[in-house]
Coordinates of C-alpha atoms and ligand atoms in Angstrom, one line a residue:
M1 CA 0.0 0.0 0.0
L2 CA 1.2 3.5 -0.8
T3 CA 0.4 7.0 0.4
A4 CA -1.5 9.1 -2.1
E5 CA 1.5 11.3 -2.5
E6 CA 3.8 8.3 -3.3
N7 CA 1.3 7.1 -5.9
E8 CA 1.3 10.5 -7.6
I9 CA 5.1 10.5 -7.7
L10 CA 5.3 7.0 -9.2
T11 CA 2.6 7.5 -11.8
R12 CA 3.0 11.1 -13.2
V13 CA 5.5 11.4 -15.9
G14 CA 5.0 14.9 -17.4
P15 CA 8.0 17.4 -17.8
Q16 CA 7.3 19.1 -14.5
T17 CA 7.1 15.9 -12.4
P18 CA 9.9 14.1 -10.4
M19 CA 9.3 10.8 -12.2
G20 CA 9.1 12.6 -15.6
R21 CA 12.4 14.3 -14.9
M22 CA 14.1 11.0 -13.9
M23 CA 12.8 9.1 -16.9
R24 CA 13.9 11.9 -19.2
R25 CA 17.5 11.1 -18.3
F26 CA 17.2 7.8 -20.3
W27 CA 17.1 6.9 -23.9
L28 CA 13.6 5.5 -24.5
P29 CA 12.0 3.8 -27.5
I30 CA 9.6 6.2 -29.4
C31 CA 8.5 3.7 -32.1
T32 CA 9.7 0.6 -33.9
S33 CA 12.0 0.7 -37.0
A34 CA 9.2 -1.3 -38.8
Q35 CA 6.9 1.7 -38.3
L36 CA 9.2 3.8 -40.5
P37 CA 9.7 1.3 -43.3
E38 CA 11.0 3.6 -46.1
A39 CA 12.8 6.8 -46.8
D40 CA 10.5 9.7 -47.3
G41 CA 7.6 7.6 -46.0
D42 CA 4.6 8.8 -43.9
P43 CA 5.6 10.6 -40.7
L44 CA 4.4 9.4 -37.3
R45 CA 2.7 11.4 -34.6
M46 CA 4.1 9.9 -31.4
S47 CA 4.0 10.8 -27.7
L48 CA 6.6 10.2 -25.1
L49 CA 6.3 11.2 -21.4
G50 CA 3.3 13.4 -22.1
E51 CA 4.9 15.4 -25.0
P52 CA 4.0 15.2 -28.7
F53 CA 6.6 14.5 -31.4
V54 CA 6.8 13.9 -35.1
V55 CA 9.0 11.1 -36.2
F56 CA 10.1 10.7 -39.8
R57 CA 12.7 8.9 -42.0
D58 CA 14.4 11.3 -44.4
T59 CA 15.6 10.7 -47.9
D60 CA 18.9 9.2 -46.7
G61 CA 17.2 6.9 -44.2
Q62 CA 18.1 9.0 -41.2
V63 CA 15.3 9.2 -38.6
G64 CA 14.4 12.6 -37.2
V65 CA 12.4 13.3 -34.0
L66 CA 11.1 16.9 -33.7
E67 CA 8.5 18.7 -31.6
E68 CA 5.2 17.9 -33.3
L69 CA 4.1 21.5 -33.8
C70 CA 5.9 23.6 -36.3
M71 CA 8.1 26.3 -34.8
H72 CA 6.6 28.9 -37.1
R73 CA 2.9 29.0 -36.0
G74 CA 2.2 25.7 -34.6
V75 CA 0.7 23.5 -37.3
S76 CA 1.3 19.7 -36.8
L77 CA 4.2 18.5 -38.8
A78 CA 2.6 15.0 -38.8
L79 CA 0.6 16.3 -41.7
G80 CA 3.7 17.5 -43.5
R81 CA 5.5 16.4 -46.6
V82 CA 8.6 14.3 -46.2
E83 CA 10.8 15.0 -49.2
Q84 CA 14.3 15.9 -50.4
G85 CA 16.1 15.6 -47.1
G86 CA 13.6 16.9 -44.6
I87 CA 10.0 17.4 -43.5
R88 CA 8.0 20.3 -44.8
C89 CA 5.1 22.0 -43.0
L90 CA 2.0 22.2 -45.1
Y91 CA 1.0 25.7 -43.9
H92 CA 3.8 28.0 -45.1
G93 CA 6.2 25.4 -46.4
W94 CA 9.0 25.7 -43.8
K95 CA 11.3 22.7 -44.1
F96 CA 13.3 21.0 -41.4
G97 CA 16.2 18.5 -41.4
A98 CA 16.3 15.5 -39.1
D99 CA 18.6 17.5 -36.8
G100 CA 16.3 20.5 -36.8
T101 CA 18.2 22.6 -39.3
I102 CA 15.9 25.0 -41.1
L103 CA 16.3 24.2 -44.7
D104 CA 13.7 26.5 -46.3
T105 CA 11.2 29.3 -45.3
P106 CA 9.3 30.1 -48.5
N107 CA 7.4 33.0 -47.0
H108 CA 10.5 34.6 -45.5
C109 CA 13.5 35.0 -47.8
N110 CA 16.1 36.1 -45.2
A111 CA 18.7 33.3 -45.2
R112 CA 20.3 34.6 -42.1
F113 CA 17.1 34.1 -40.1
R114 CA 17.3 30.4 -41.1
E115 CA 20.9 30.1 -40.0
R116 CA 20.3 31.7 -36.6
M117 CA 17.4 29.4 -35.6
K118 CA 16.8 25.7 -35.3
A119 CA 13.7 23.6 -34.8
P120 CA 13.5 21.7 -31.5
A121 CA 15.1 18.3 -32.5
F122 CA 16.1 15.4 -30.3
L123 CA 18.9 12.8 -30.3
V124 CA 17.9 9.6 -32.1
R125 CA 19.4 6.2 -32.6
E126 CA 18.2 3.0 -34.1
A127 CA 19.1 -0.4 -32.6
G128 CA 17.5 -3.7 -32.0
G129 CA 14.5 -2.9 -34.2
L130 CA 13.6 0.2 -32.2
V131 CA 13.9 3.9 -32.7
W132 CA 15.3 5.4 -29.5
A133 CA 15.1 9.1 -28.5
Y134 CA 16.6 11.2 -25.8
I135 CA 14.3 14.0 -24.8
G136 CA 16.0 15.1 -21.6
P137 CA 18.2 18.0 -20.7
K138 CA 20.8 18.8 -23.3
G139 CA 24.2 17.1 -22.8
R140 CA 23.0 15.0 -19.9
Q141 CA 22.2 11.8 -21.8
P142 CA 23.8 8.5 -20.7
E143 CA 25.8 6.2 -23.0
F144 CA 23.5 4.6 -25.5
P145 CA 22.1 1.5 -23.9
H146 CA 23.4 -1.9 -24.9
Y147 CA 21.1 -4.9 -24.4
A148 CA 21.7 -8.6 -25.5
F149 CA 18.9 -8.3 -28.1
M150 CA 20.9 -5.7 -30.0
D151 CA 23.6 -8.4 -30.8
G152 CA 23.4 -11.3 -33.2
P153 CA 21.5 -11.9 -36.4
S154 CA 18.3 -10.0 -36.8
E155 CA 16.2 -13.1 -37.5
H156 CA 17.0 -14.2 -33.9
G157 CA 14.8 -11.3 -32.6
A158 CA 11.2 -10.1 -33.0
V159 CA 9.7 -6.8 -32.0
I160 CA 6.1 -6.3 -31.1
R161 CA 4.5 -3.0 -29.9
L162 CA 1.1 -2.4 -28.3
N163 CA -0.3 0.8 -26.9
T164 CA -2.6 0.3 -24.0
P165 CA -4.7 3.1 -22.4
V166 CA -3.4 2.7 -18.8
N167 CA -0.6 4.1 -16.7
Y168 CA 2.8 2.3 -17.2
L169 CA 3.1 1.2 -13.6
Q170 CA 0.1 -1.1 -13.7
L171 CA 1.7 -3.0 -16.6
F172 CA 5.3 -2.9 -15.1
E173 CA 4.0 -4.3 -11.8
G174 CA 2.5 -7.3 -13.6
G175 CA 5.9 -8.0 -15.0
V176 CA 7.5 -8.5 -11.6
D177 CA 4.5 -10.4 -10.2
S178 CA 5.5 -14.1 -10.7
S179 CA 2.5 -15.5 -8.7
H180 CA 0.0 -14.4 -11.3
V181 CA 1.6 -16.4 -14.1
G182 CA 0.3 -19.8 -13.0
I183 CA -3.2 -18.4 -12.4
L184 CA -4.1 -15.6 -14.8
H185 CA -2.1 -17.3 -17.6
S186 CA -3.4 -20.8 -16.8
N187 CA -4.2 -21.4 -20.4
Q188 CA -0.5 -21.2 -21.3
A189 CA 1.0 -22.3 -18.0
N190 CA -1.3 -25.0 -16.7
P191 CA -3.8 -26.1 -19.3
T192 CA -4.9 -29.1 -17.1
W193 CA -6.2 -26.8 -14.3
M194 CA -9.7 -28.2 -14.7
N195 CA -8.5 -31.6 -13.5
D196 CA -6.8 -30.1 -10.4
E197 CA -3.5 -31.4 -11.7
F198 CA -0.4 -29.8 -13.2
T199 CA 1.2 -30.9 -16.4
A200 CA 4.2 -28.9 -17.5
R201 CA 4.1 -28.0 -21.2
E202 CA 7.0 -29.2 -23.2
D203 CA 8.8 -28.0 -26.3
E204 CA 7.5 -24.5 -26.1
D205 CA 10.5 -22.4 -26.7
F206 CA 8.6 -19.2 -27.1
N207 CA 6.1 -19.5 -24.2
P208 CA 6.9 -17.3 -21.2
G209 CA 3.9 -18.9 -19.4
A210 CA 5.6 -22.3 -19.4
L211 CA 6.0 -23.2 -15.7
A212 CA 7.7 -26.3 -14.4
S213 CA 5.7 -26.5 -11.3
G214 CA 2.0 -26.2 -10.2
D215 CA 2.9 -24.4 -7.0
N216 CA 0.9 -21.2 -7.1
A217 CA 2.3 -19.6 -4.0
P218 CA 6.0 -19.0 -4.8
T219 CA 8.3 -17.6 -2.2
L220 CA 10.4 -14.7 -3.5
D221 CA 14.0 -13.7 -2.9
I222 CA 14.9 -10.2 -4.0
E223 CA 18.4 -8.8 -4.4
D224 CA 19.3 -5.2 -5.4
T225 CA 21.6 -4.8 -8.4
A226 CA 23.1 -1.7 -10.1
F227 CA 20.3 -1.7 -12.7
G228 CA 17.5 -2.0 -10.1
F229 CA 17.0 -5.5 -8.8
H230 CA 16.4 -9.1 -9.7
Y231 CA 14.3 -11.6 -7.9
V232 CA 13.7 -15.3 -7.9
A233 CA 10.3 -17.0 -7.6
K234 CA 10.9 -20.4 -5.9
R235 CA 8.2 -23.1 -6.4
Q236 CA 8.2 -26.5 -5.0
G237 CA 9.4 -28.7 -7.8
P238 CA 9.2 -32.4 -8.5
P239 CA 11.5 -34.5 -6.2
A240 CA 15.0 -35.0 -7.4
A241 CA 16.2 -38.5 -8.5
D242 CA 17.6 -39.1 -5.1
G243 CA 14.3 -38.4 -3.5
N244 CA 15.3 -35.0 -2.0
P245 CA 13.0 -32.1 -2.4
A246 CA 13.9 -29.8 -5.3
T247 CA 13.0 -26.2 -6.0
S248 CA 12.0 -24.8 -9.4
I249 CA 13.3 -21.3 -9.8
R250 CA 12.5 -18.5 -12.2
V251 CA 14.6 -15.3 -12.2
T252 CA 13.4 -11.9 -13.5
P253 CA 15.5 -8.8 -13.6
A254 CA 13.8 -5.4 -13.3
I255 CA 15.9 -2.7 -15.1
L256 CA 14.9 0.8 -14.1
P257 CA 13.1 2.8 -15.1
V258 CA 10.8 0.8 -17.4
T259 CA 12.2 -2.6 -18.4
R260 CA 12.2 -6.2 -17.3
I261 CA 13.3 -9.5 -18.9
I262 CA 10.8 -12.3 -18.8
P263 CA 12.1 -15.8 -19.5
A264 CA 10.6 -18.4 -21.9
P265 CA 12.3 -21.8 -22.2
A266 CA 14.6 -20.8 -25.0
F267 CA 14.1 -17.1 -25.4
Q268 CA 14.3 -13.9 -23.4
F269 CA 11.5 -11.4 -23.6
F270 CA 12.7 -7.9 -23.1
V271 CA 9.7 -5.8 -22.2
F272 CA 9.7 -2.0 -22.0
E273 CA 6.7 -0.1 -20.5
V274 CA 7.2 3.3 -22.1
P275 CA 4.8 6.0 -21.0
Q276 CA 3.3 8.0 -23.9
S277 CA 1.5 10.0 -21.2
D278 CA 0.2 9.4 -17.6
T279 CA -2.6 7.2 -19.0
V280 CA -1.3 5.6 -22.2
T281 CA 1.6 3.2 -22.3
S282 CA 3.6 1.8 -25.3
T283 CA 4.7 -1.8 -24.4
Y284 CA 7.6 -2.9 -26.6
I285 CA 8.2 -6.7 -26.4
I286 CA 11.5 -7.8 -28.0
A287 CA 11.8 -11.6 -28.0
H288 CA 15.4 -12.7 -28.5
G289 CA 17.2 -16.1 -28.5
P290 CA 19.9 -18.4 -29.9
K291 CA 18.0 -19.4 -33.1
P292 CA 15.6 -17.9 -35.6
I293 CA 12.3 -16.8 -34.1
D294 CA 8.8 -17.2 -35.3
R295 CA 7.2 -13.8 -34.8
A296 CA 3.7 -15.0 -35.8
E297 CA 3.8 -17.8 -33.1
I298 CA 4.8 -15.2 -30.4
I299 CA 1.9 -13.0 -31.5
R300 CA -0.4 -16.1 -31.2
I301 CA 0.9 -16.9 -27.6
M302 CA 0.4 -13.3 -26.7
G303 CA -3.2 -13.4 -27.9
L304 CA -2.6 -10.2 -30.0
K305 CA -5.2 -10.3 -32.7
E306 CA -8.3 -8.5 -34.0
P307 CA -10.4 -7.0 -32.6
F308 CA -8.0 -6.3 -29.7
W309 CA -4.9 -5.3 -31.7
N310 CA -3.4 -5.0 -35.2
D311 CA 0.2 -4.7 -36.3
E312 CA -0.5 -1.4 -38.1
D313 CA -1.4 1.1 -35.5
C314 CA -0.5 -1.2 -32.6
D315 CA -3.3 0.2 -30.4
F316 CA -4.8 -2.2 -27.9
R317 CA -8.6 -1.9 -27.9
A318 CA -10.9 -3.2 -25.3
D319 CA -14.2 -1.7 -24.1
W320 CA -16.4 -2.3 -21.1
A321 CA -19.4 -2.0 -23.5
N322 CA -18.6 -5.7 -24.3
R323 CA -16.9 -6.6 -21.0
L324 CA -13.4 -5.8 -22.4
G325 CA -13.8 -8.5 -25.0
Q326 CA -14.2 -11.4 -22.6
D327 CA -15.9 -14.5 -24.0
R328 CA -17.5 -16.1 -21.0
S329 CA -19.0 -18.9 -23.0
R330 CA -15.4 -20.3 -23.2
M331 CA -14.7 -20.3 -19.5
K332 CA -15.4 -24.0 -18.8
D333 CA -12.1 -24.9 -20.5
N334 CA -10.4 -21.5 -20.7
W335 CA -9.5 -19.8 -17.4
T336 CA -10.0 -16.2 -18.5
G337 CA -12.2 -16.2 -21.6
F338 CA -9.3 -14.4 -23.3
D339 CA -6.8 -15.6 -25.9
G340 CA -3.3 -15.2 -24.7
I341 CA -0.7 -13.8 -22.3
E342 CA -0.4 -10.2 -23.4
Q343 CA -4.1 -9.8 -24.1
E344 CA -4.8 -11.0 -20.5
D345 CA -2.2 -8.6 -19.0
A346 CA -3.4 -5.6 -21.0
V347 CA -7.1 -6.2 -20.2
L348 CA -6.5 -6.7 -16.5
A349 CA -4.4 -3.6 -16.3
M350 CA -7.2 -1.6 -18.1
S351 CA -9.8 -3.1 -15.7
M352 CA -8.0 -1.2 -12.8
G353 CA -8.9 2.1 -14.5
P354 CA -6.4 4.6 -16.0
I355 CA -4.4 5.2 -12.8
L356 CA -4.9 2.8 -9.9
D357 CA -5.5 4.2 -6.4
R358 CA -2.8 2.2 -4.5
T359 CA -3.9 3.5 -1.1
R360 CA -6.5 0.7 -0.9
E361 CA -4.6 -2.5 -1.6
H362 CA -4.0 -5.5 0.6
M363 CA -0.6 -6.8 -0.2
V364 CA 0.7 -10.3 0.7
A365 CA 4.2 -12.0 0.7
A366 CA 3.8 -13.0 -3.0
D367 CA 3.7 -9.2 -3.9
R368 CA 7.1 -8.4 -2.4
A369 CA 8.7 -7.8 -5.8
V370 CA 5.9 -5.3 -6.7
I371 CA 6.5 -3.5 -3.4
H372 CA 10.2 -3.5 -4.1
L373 CA 9.8 -2.1 -7.6
R374 CA 7.9 0.9 -6.2
A375 CA 10.6 1.4 -3.5
R376 CA 13.4 1.3 -6.1
L377 CA 11.6 3.7 -8.4
L378 CA 11.0 6.1 -5.6
E379 CA 14.6 5.8 -4.5
S380 CA 15.8 6.5 -8.1
V381 CA 13.5 9.6 -8.2
R382 CA 14.8 10.8 -4.8
R383 CA 18.5 10.3 -5.9
H384 CA 17.9 12.2 -9.1
E385 CA 16.1 15.1 -7.4
E386 CA 19.1 15.4 -5.0
G387 CA 21.5 15.7 -8.0
E388 CA 22.7 12.2 -8.3
A389 CA 22.5 9.9 -11.3
P390 CA 19.3 7.8 -11.4
I391 CA 19.5 4.0 -10.9
A392 CA 20.8 2.2 -14.0
H393 CA 21.9 5.4 -15.7
G394 CA 24.7 4.7 -18.2
L395 CA 25.1 1.0 -17.6
D396 CA 26.0 -1.6 -20.2
L397 CA 23.1 -4.1 -19.8
A398 CA 24.3 -6.7 -22.3
D399 CA 24.9 -9.4 -19.6
V400 CA 21.6 -9.0 -17.8
R401 CA 19.5 -12.2 -18.1
S402 CA 16.4 -13.8 -16.9
L403 CA 16.3 -17.6 -16.1
P404 CA 13.4 -19.8 -17.2
D405 CA 12.0 -22.4 -14.8
T406 CA 15.0 -24.5 -13.6
V407 CA 15.1 -27.1 -11.0
I408 CA 17.9 -26.7 -8.5
A409 CA 18.9 -28.5 -5.3
Q410 CA 17.7 -26.7 -2.1
D411 CA 21.2 -25.5 -1.2
D412 CA 22.2 -24.2 -4.6
R413 CA 22.6 -20.4 -5.0
W414 CA 20.2 -19.1 -7.7
Q415 CA 22.5 -16.0 -8.2
D416 CA 25.2 -18.3 -9.6
L417 CA 22.9 -19.1 -12.6
V418 CA 22.7 -15.4 -13.6
P419 CA 26.2 -14.2 -13.0
G420 CA 25.9 -11.2 -15.4
N421 CA 23.2 -9.6 -13.3
L422 CA 25.5 -8.9 -10.3
R423 CA 28.5 -8.2 -12.5
T424 CA 26.6 -5.4 -14.4
G425 CA 27.6 -2.0 -13.2
R426 CA 30.6 -3.1 -11.1
T427 CA 33.0 -1.2 -13.4
A428 CA 33.1 2.5 -13.1
M429 CA 30.5 4.5 -14.9
T430 CA 31.5 6.6 -17.8
D431 CA 31.8 10.3 -17.5
K432 CA 28.6 10.9 -19.4
A433 CA 26.7 8.7 -17.0
R434 CA 27.6 10.9 -14.1
P435 CA 25.0 13.5 -13.0
Ligands
FES1 S1 3.0 27.0 -39.4 FE1 4.5 25.7 -40.3 S2 5.3 26.9 -41.9 FE2 3.9 28.2 -40.9
FE2_2 FE1 1.1 -11.6 -17.1

């Protein structure tokens, strides 16, 4: 349970808010590379942390991120023409390069005016199938982030985006809440729940709901790391060959401010909950692994399909007018009446309302990682407000891993199976990462 003030600090992300200031110190995804498929293609109207932007790919393939409204008299550049090395406003034809250079002002012939001014433009990079922007204070960006999914052949990764009309924290909390996996996601985790038995699913490389144990009350161990924390959910596993009790563990890292890595048997799911605003969140799921990936199969497991979602606008649609799309006629052999993991997560987060009142909860031991996520986010905000670098700023995150369900002996240390998590951030931060 939180105070009303803590809930406000955690959930408000606009430019004048403590969380908004902290998040602005990071590179964040603003769209996928696939949404800008061609040079001089249609520009995108995107929001990040409560501010509107236009995103476009110029004639040379370079991506530009500018303030949405034209610096002349405020028409949306998202209606503009993308041509010959820039984006041109429809109203009076002012034209801007990807870096904000003013290339043309047809209604004002003074060249020196163009040279003196610049349109508000932001730093942009493309990596891992995402377009990343830095919209924070000038010169205070960290090193560009490095995640494991940015390495290796591109066919070993798949990027999926969905935009859900809820605050980011409701979605992020679901990502560090292991105890819901075997219950909410029964259809993927425990399809034999109707018989009161547990049968582990096999050969499901892409299924993050694949549990190895039917124990629905995991105990959690949490350990702080330089990037935030990682935690293990320990479930009672099948007895070992020698008859001794064994524990099935699943490790999830939470990388502040918006990322976690969810394990599937052979793949890692990097999930970013990027606030478009206080009440809309873009979830970017990047599945990555040691072999080629079947994106359509992942979309199927996630339950992302019409009428809830399409791959074009990526908006997640569900409405109480038809019970958020729930099909209750299926609930005899389908736990939720929904189709897949991400559909279930998004619908349940929406059912809480746009911003949950966290002063009225009743937390239990299985919620400890959720409680810890809030504490670490508040700590990072406090540090940043006091002039320090926020948690995870400037770290190389390439060695951070999750661990899918793995049976270990009771005395084994789970941390030894994810050695990169504790190693990350041990070396000195770069100068740019300092406050
Ligand atoms: S408002 Fe854009 S050129 Fe005038
Ligand atoms: Fe979930």
